XYZ file of C-alpha atoms in Angstrom:
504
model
C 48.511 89.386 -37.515
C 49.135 92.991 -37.485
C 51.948 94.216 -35.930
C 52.192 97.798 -35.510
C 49.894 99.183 -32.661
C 48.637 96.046 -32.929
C 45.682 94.446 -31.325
C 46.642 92.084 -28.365
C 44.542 89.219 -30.403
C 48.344 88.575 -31.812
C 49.587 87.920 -28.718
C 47.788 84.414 -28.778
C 49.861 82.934 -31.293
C 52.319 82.377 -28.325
C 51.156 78.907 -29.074
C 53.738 79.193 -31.460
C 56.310 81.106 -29.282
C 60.033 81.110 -29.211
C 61.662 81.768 -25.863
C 64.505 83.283 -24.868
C 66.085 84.835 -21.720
C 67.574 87.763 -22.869
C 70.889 87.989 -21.266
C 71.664 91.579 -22.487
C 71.612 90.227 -26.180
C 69.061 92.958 -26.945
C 69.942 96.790 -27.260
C 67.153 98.972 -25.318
C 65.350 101.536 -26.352
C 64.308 103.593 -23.664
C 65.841 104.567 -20.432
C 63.393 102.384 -18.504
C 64.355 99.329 -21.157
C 67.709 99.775 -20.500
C 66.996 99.192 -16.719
C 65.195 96.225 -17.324
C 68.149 94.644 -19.170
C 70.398 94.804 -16.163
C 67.927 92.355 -14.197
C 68.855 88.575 -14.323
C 66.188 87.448 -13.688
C 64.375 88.874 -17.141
C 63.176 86.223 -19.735
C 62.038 87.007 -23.400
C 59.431 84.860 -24.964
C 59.437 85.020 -28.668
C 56.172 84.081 -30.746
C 55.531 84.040 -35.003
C 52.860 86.825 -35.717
C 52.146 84.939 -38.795
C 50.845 81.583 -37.062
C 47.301 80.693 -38.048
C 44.994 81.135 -34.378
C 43.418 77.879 -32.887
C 39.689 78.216 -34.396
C 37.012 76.093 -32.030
C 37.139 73.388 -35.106
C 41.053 73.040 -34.268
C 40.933 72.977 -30.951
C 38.518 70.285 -31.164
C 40.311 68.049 -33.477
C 43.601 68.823 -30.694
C 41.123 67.494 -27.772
C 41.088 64.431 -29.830
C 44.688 64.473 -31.281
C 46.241 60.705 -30.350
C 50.432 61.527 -31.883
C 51.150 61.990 -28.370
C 50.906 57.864 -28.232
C 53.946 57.435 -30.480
C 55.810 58.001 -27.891
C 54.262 55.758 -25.379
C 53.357 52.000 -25.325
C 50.230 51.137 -24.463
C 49.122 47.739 -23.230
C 46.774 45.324 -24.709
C 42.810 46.260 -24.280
C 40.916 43.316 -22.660
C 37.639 42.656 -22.222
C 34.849 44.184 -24.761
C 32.209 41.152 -23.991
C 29.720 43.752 -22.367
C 30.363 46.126 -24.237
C 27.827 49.131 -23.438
C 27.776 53.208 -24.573
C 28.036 55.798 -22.118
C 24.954 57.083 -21.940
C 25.964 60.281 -19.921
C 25.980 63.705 -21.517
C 27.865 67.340 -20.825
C 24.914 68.877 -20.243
C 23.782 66.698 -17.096
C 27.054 68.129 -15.734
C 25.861 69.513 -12.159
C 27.042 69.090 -8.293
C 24.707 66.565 -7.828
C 25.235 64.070 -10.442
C 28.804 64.468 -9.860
C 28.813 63.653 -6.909
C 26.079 61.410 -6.434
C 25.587 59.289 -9.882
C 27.508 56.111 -10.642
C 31.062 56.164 -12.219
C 30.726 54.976 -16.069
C 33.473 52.730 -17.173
C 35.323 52.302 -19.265
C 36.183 56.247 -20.333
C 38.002 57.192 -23.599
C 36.996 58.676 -26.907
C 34.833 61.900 -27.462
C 32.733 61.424 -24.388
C 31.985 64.315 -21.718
C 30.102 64.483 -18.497
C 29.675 63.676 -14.510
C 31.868 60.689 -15.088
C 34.608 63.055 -16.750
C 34.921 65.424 -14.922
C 35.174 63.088 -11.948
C 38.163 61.542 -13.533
C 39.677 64.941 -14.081
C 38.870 66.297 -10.718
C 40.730 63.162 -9.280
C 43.840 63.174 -11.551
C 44.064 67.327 -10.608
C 44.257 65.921 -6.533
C 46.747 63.234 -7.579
C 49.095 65.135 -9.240
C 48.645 63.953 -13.126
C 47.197 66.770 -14.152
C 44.404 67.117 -16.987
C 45.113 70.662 -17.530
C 42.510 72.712 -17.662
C 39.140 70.845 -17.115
C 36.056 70.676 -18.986
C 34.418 67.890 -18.550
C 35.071 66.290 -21.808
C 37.200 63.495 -22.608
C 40.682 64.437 -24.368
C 44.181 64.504 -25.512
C 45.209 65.743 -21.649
C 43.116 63.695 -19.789
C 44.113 59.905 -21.500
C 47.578 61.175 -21.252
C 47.836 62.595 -17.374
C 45.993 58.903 -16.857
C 48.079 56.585 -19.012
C 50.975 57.890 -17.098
C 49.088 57.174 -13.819
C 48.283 53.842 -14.449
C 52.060 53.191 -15.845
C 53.283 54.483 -12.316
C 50.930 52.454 -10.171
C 51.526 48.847 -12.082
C 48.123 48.964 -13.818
C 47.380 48.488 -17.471
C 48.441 51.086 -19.235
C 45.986 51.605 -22.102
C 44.770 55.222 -21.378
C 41.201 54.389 -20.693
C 39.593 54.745 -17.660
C 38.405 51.356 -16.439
C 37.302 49.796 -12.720
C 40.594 49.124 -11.452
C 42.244 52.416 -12.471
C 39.185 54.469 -10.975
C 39.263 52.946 -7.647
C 43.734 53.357 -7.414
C 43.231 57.192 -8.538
C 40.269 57.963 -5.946
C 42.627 56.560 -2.968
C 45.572 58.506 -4.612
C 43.001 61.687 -4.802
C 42.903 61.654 -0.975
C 39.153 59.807 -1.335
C 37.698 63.036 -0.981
C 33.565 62.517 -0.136
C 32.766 65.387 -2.618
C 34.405 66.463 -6.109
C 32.354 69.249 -6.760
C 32.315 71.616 -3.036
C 30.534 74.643 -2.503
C 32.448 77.051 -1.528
C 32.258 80.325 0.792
C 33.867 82.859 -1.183
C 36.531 84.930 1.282
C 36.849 88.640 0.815
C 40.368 87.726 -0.810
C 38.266 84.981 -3.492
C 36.380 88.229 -4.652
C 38.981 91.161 -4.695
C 40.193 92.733 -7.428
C 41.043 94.852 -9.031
C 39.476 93.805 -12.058
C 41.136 95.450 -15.463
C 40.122 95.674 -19.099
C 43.106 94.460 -20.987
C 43.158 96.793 -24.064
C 44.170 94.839 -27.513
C 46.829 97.442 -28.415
C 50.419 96.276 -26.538
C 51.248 99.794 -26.009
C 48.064 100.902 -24.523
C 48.438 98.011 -22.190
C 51.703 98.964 -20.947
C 50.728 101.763 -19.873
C 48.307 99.619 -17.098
C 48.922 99.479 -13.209
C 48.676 95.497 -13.530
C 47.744 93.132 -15.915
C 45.358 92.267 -13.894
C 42.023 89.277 -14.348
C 39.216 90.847 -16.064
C 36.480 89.904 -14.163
C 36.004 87.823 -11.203
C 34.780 84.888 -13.381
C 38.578 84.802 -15.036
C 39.821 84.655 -11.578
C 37.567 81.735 -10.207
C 37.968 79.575 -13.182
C 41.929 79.499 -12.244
C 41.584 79.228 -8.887
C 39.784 76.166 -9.387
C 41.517 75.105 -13.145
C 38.291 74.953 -15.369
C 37.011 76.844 -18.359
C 34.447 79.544 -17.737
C 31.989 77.495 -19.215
C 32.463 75.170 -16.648
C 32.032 77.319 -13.796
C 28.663 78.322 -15.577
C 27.097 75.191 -15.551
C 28.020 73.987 -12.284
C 26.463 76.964 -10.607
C 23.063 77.476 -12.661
C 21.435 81.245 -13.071
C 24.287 82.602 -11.376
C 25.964 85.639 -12.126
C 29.199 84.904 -11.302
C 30.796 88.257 -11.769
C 28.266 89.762 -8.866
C 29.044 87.170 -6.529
C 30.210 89.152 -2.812
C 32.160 87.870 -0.046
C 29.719 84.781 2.354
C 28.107 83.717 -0.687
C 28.834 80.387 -2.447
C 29.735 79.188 -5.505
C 29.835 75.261 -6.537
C 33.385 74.282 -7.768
C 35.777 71.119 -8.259
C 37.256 70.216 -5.043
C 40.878 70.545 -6.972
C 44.381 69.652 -4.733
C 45.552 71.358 -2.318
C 48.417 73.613 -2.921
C 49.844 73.801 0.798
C 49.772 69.759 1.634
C 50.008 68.084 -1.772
C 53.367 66.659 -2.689
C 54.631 66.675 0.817
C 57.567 64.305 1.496
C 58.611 63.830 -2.000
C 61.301 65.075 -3.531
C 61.840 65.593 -7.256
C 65.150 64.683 -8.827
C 65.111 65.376 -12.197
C 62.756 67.182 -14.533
C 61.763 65.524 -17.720
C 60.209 66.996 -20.812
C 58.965 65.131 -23.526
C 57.902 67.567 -26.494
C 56.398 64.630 -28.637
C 54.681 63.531 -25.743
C 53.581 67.325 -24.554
C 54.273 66.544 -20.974
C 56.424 67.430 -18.434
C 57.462 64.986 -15.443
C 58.746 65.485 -11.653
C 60.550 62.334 -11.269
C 62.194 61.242 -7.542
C 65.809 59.202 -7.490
C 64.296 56.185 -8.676
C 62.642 57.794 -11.394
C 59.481 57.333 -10.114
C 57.031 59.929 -11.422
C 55.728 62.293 -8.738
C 54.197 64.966 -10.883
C 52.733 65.099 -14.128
C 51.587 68.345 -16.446
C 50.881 68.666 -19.634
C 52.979 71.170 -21.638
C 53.785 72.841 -25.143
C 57.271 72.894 -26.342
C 59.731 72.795 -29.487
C 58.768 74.524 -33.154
C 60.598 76.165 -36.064
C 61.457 79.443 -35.561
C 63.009 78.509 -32.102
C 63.126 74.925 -31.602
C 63.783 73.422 -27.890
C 66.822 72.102 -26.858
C 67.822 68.341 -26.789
C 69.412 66.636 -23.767
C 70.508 67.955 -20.237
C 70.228 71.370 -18.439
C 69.516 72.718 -15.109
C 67.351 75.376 -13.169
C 69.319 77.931 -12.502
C 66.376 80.641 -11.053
C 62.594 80.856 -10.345
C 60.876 84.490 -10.786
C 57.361 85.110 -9.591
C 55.145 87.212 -10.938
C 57.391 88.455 -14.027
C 56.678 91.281 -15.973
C 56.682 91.360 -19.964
C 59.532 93.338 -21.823
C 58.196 93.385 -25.058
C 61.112 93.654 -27.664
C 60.848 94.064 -31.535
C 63.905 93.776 -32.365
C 64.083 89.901 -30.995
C 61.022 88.672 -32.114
C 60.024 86.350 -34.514
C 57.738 87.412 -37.421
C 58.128 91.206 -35.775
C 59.505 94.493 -37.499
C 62.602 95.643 -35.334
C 61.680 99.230 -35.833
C 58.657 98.830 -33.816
C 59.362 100.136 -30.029
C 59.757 98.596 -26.937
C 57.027 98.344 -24.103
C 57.513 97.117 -20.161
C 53.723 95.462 -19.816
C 53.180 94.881 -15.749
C 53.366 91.986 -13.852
C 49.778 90.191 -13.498
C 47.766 86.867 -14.132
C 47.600 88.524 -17.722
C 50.907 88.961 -18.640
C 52.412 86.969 -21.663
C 54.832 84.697 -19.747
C 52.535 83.576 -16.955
C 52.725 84.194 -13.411
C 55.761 81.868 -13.378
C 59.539 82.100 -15.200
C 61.994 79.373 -14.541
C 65.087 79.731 -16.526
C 67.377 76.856 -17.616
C 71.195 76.674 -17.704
C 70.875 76.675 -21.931
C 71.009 80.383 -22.817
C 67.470 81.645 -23.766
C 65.658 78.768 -22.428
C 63.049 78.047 -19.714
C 59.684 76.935 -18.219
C 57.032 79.363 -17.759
C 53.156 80.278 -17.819
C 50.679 81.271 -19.584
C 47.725 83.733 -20.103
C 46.066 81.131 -22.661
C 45.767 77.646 -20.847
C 42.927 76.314 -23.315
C 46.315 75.599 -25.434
C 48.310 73.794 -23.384
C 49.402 70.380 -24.482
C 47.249 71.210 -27.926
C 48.866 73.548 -29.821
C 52.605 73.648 -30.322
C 55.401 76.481 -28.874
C 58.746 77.233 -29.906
C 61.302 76.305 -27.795
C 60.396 77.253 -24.361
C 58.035 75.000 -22.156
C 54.613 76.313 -21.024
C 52.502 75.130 -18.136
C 49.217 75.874 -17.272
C 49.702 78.687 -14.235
C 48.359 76.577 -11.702
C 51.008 73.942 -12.346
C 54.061 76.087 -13.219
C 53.052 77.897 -9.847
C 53.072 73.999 -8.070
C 56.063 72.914 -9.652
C 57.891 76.292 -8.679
C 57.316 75.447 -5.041
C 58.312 71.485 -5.078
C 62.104 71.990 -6.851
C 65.305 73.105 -5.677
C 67.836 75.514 -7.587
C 70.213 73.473 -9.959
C 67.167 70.511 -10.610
C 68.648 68.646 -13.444
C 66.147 69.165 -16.570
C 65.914 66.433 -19.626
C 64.494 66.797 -23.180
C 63.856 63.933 -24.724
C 61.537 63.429 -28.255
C 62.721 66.652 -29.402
C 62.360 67.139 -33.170
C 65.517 68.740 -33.398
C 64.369 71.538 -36.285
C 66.523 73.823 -37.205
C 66.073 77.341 -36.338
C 64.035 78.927 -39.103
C 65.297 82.346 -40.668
C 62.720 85.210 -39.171
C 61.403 86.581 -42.165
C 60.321 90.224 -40.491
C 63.430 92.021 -41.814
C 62.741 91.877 -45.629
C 59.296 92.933 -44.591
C 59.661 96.202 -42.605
C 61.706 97.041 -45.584
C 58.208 97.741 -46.549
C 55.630 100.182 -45.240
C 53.817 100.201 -42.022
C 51.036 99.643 -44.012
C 52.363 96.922 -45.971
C 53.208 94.939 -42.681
C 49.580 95.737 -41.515
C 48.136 93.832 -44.603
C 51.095 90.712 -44.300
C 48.769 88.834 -42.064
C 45.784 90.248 -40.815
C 44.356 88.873 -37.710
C 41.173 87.357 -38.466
C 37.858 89.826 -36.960
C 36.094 88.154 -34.021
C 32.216 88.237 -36.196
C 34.374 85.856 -38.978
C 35.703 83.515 -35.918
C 33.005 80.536 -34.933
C 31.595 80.712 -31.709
C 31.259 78.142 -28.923
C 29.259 77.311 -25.971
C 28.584 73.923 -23.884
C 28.734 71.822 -27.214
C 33.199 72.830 -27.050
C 32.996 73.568 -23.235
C 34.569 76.907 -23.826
C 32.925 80.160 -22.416
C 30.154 82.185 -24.604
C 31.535 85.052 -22.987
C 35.258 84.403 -23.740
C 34.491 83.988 -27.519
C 32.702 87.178 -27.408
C 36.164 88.507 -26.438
C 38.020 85.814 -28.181
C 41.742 85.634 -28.225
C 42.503 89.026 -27.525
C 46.115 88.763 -25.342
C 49.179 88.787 -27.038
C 51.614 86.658 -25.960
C 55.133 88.063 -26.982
C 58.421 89.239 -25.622
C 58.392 88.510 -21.887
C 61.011 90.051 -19.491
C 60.073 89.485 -15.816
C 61.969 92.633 -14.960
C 61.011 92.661 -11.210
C 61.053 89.193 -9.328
C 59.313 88.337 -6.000
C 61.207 85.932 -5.009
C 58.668 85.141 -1.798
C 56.773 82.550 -1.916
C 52.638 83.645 -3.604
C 49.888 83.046 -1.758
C 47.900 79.663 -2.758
C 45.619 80.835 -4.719
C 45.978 80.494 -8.238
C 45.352 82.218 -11.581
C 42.676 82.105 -13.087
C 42.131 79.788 -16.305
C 41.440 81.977 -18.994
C 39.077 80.182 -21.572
C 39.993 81.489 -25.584
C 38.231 79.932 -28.210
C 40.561 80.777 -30.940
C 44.305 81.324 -30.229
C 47.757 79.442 -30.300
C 48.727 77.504 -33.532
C 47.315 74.347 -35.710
C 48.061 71.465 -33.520
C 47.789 68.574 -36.069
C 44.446 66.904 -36.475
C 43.859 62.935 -36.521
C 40.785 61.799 -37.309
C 39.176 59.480 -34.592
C 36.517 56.872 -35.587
C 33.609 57.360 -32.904
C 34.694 55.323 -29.831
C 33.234 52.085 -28.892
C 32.610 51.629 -25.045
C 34.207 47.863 -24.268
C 32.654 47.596 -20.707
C 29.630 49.199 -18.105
C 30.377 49.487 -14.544
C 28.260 51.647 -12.188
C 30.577 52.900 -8.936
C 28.965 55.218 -6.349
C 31.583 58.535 -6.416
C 31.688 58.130 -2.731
């Protein structure tokens, strides 16, 4: 991907990303840099220009990725006598039928639809949380509820069967509705809404990295794609929608009362396993998110660290001269604070130099491609877990790979010239990249823009340390970026059993 003035399409192969908290390691080049490196609270993620993007194919082939179970020990499948298909399809995906048809059982495999998304809605309210949700069976689903049924005694075989759906709708709050229609406030709609522009420099010179459009900002205030939003709400244009008009969405947790009364102990992060857990005393898991950690050019640590701080709403000191796969004679930029900024809306450094948890601007990735060394949440979740831990919460690695760091091959080439580095690793043009709609439940209109944000050197340089406002960031839907997560191939899954339960 080119470097030099680049285009922010780059940006998205934070998938791959080093991170690092820069502790004054780098030298500034500016006058407003060298401010920046006297904050603390400034973090630096790193990322490999070189790293292929996530095309929809990948991405697909992630959804249905299974290495995550190497780690984990399933139980024994029963049952299979009445065996029966799911019948249900994305496209009957509306408020009605999730709300109102019967619950298919059992649920695993490359399957998508009312059933789904109910399952997804419901593991968002109980804390095990699918990620971003799409309404199609995955990787992040089966995970977030294999570890649900592990914690409530139930077998633990990652499928969605009678049992499991009637525990996780009592541990949802038994809400009567999954999909709501909501009356947007006048704070839902407001902006400002802000191109990003695909050259870094031109970016910093922004108010805000602010949402796009007011369909960016719904989807993560209510953690689904775009295309998601779309179909639930039918020959709507969502970017006109005004304050006192509605808008059908999933009926996700509540930030304010959820996770009352429990306190976590002990953070652990699995990077085989993609997941991060909020564990109590007992080690009980409270919360669970799916993550992306550890890789070559800046592997994660192993063993036992600490939070030492939580910024909100960090800004992004993007630094040459630290990054991987980046000439160092390229200059520095200070890109504002905003749900589009490279590190997320949340930084929360650990007590091992250049480490920590953060955001991101490309959610679609999450616990399907793979990061270097720091660990990225989804911003709804880092933004939860930031309000439900205390300063000095222990933090374990465990699975780790344990790579060593990788040599960053961007010195021998700006030997070279500028033009040189240009042609090293072109980003590939948008017409060449394969376009999705309902069939990968991404958003038509975010692969018109495709992967356009680069996510690179991050230095929240300014840190509001009081507490945000619940609502969230939006989910922002790429098609295309982060890195090649590795594919398994998945026979077509058989359905063992047919149950029909009324949502309720």
């Amino acid at each position: 991907m080119i470097i030099k003035r680049v285009s922010l399409a780059g940006l998205a192969a934070l998938a791959l990303a080093g991170c690092k908290d820069g502790g004054g390691d780098a030298q500034a080049k500016g006058a407003q840099v060298r401010e920046a490196d006297n904050d603390p609270t400034r973090a630096v993620v790193a990322w490999d220009r070189r790293a292929a993007r996530m095309t929809p194919e990948e991405m697909e082939r992630a959804r249905l990725d299974e290495s995550w179970m190497q780690v984990v020990q399933l139980d024994p499948i029963t049952g299979g006598r009445n065996e029966r298909p799911n019948p249900e399809k994305w496209e009957q995906l509306s408020i009605e039928s999730v709300n109102t048809a019967p619950q298919h059982v059992p649920l695993y495999g490359d399957v998508g639809g009312p059933s789904v998304l109910r399952i997804q809605v419901m593991l968002d309210r109980a804390l095990f949380s699918p990620g971003i949700m799409d309404g199609r069976w995955g990787k992040n689903t089966a995970q977030a509820l294999y570890w649900f049924q592990k914690r409530e005694g139930l077998p633990a075989t990652a499928r969605a069967d009678s049992a499991t759906f009637e525990r996780l709708r009592s541990a949802s709050g038994s809400p009567a509705e999954l999909v709501v229609r909501r009356t947007l406030s006048a704070e839902d709609v407001e902006g400002p809404f802000t191109k990003i522009p695909e050259d870094v420099y031109e970016h910093a010179k922004l108010d805000c990295s602010c949402y796009e459009s007011l369909t960016e900002k719904l989807s993560e205030m209510f953690h689904i794609t775009p295309d998601l939003l779309a179909k639930l709400n039918p020959g709507v244009q969502i970017d006109g929608l005004r304050a006192g008009q509605t808008v059908n969405v999933p009926a996700v947790r509540d930030e304010n009362a959820a996770g009352r009364g429990q306190q976590v102990a002990k953070l652990i992060i699995s990077g085989a396993g993609t997941y991060l857990h909020a564990v109590d005393a007992n080690g009980r898991v409270i919360y669970h998110f799916p993550s992306t950690l550890g890789g070559k050019y800046s592997p994660s640590p192993t063993g036992s660290y600490r939070v030492t701080r939580v910024t909100q709403d960090p800004s992004w000191h993007y630094q040459p001269d630290i990054l991987v796969g980046v000439p160092d004679d390229e200059p520095d930029a200070m890109i504002p604070k905003g749900p589009n900024v490279a590190v997320g809306t949340v930084w929360m450094a650990l007590s091992e130099p250049h480490f920590g948890i953060h955001g991101t601007a490309e959610p679609q990735t999450i616990g399907y491609a793979s990061s270097n060394g720091c660990v990225r949440l989804t911003n709804w979740d880092v933004e939860f877990l930031s309000r439900h831990i205390r300063s000095n919460t222990p933090v374990e690695f465990r699975d780790i790979t344990g790579q060593k760091q990788a040599e960053d091959p961007a010195n021998a080439e700006s030997s070279g010239s500028a033009s040189a580095r240009g042609n090293s690793a072109p980003s590939t043009p948008a017409a060449a990249r394969p376009s999705t709609g309902t069939s990968s439940g991404r958003s038509g209109a975010a692969s018109e823009r495709t992967s356009t944000r680069r996510e690179g050197s991050t230095t929240p340089s300014r840190a509001d340390t009081a507490s945000r406002s619940g609502t969230t960031r939006r989910e922002r839907a790429r098609t295309d970026s982060g890195a090649r997560s590795r594919p398994t191939t998945t026979e077509p899954a058989k359905q063992e059993e047919h149950a029909g339960h009324p949502p309720r």
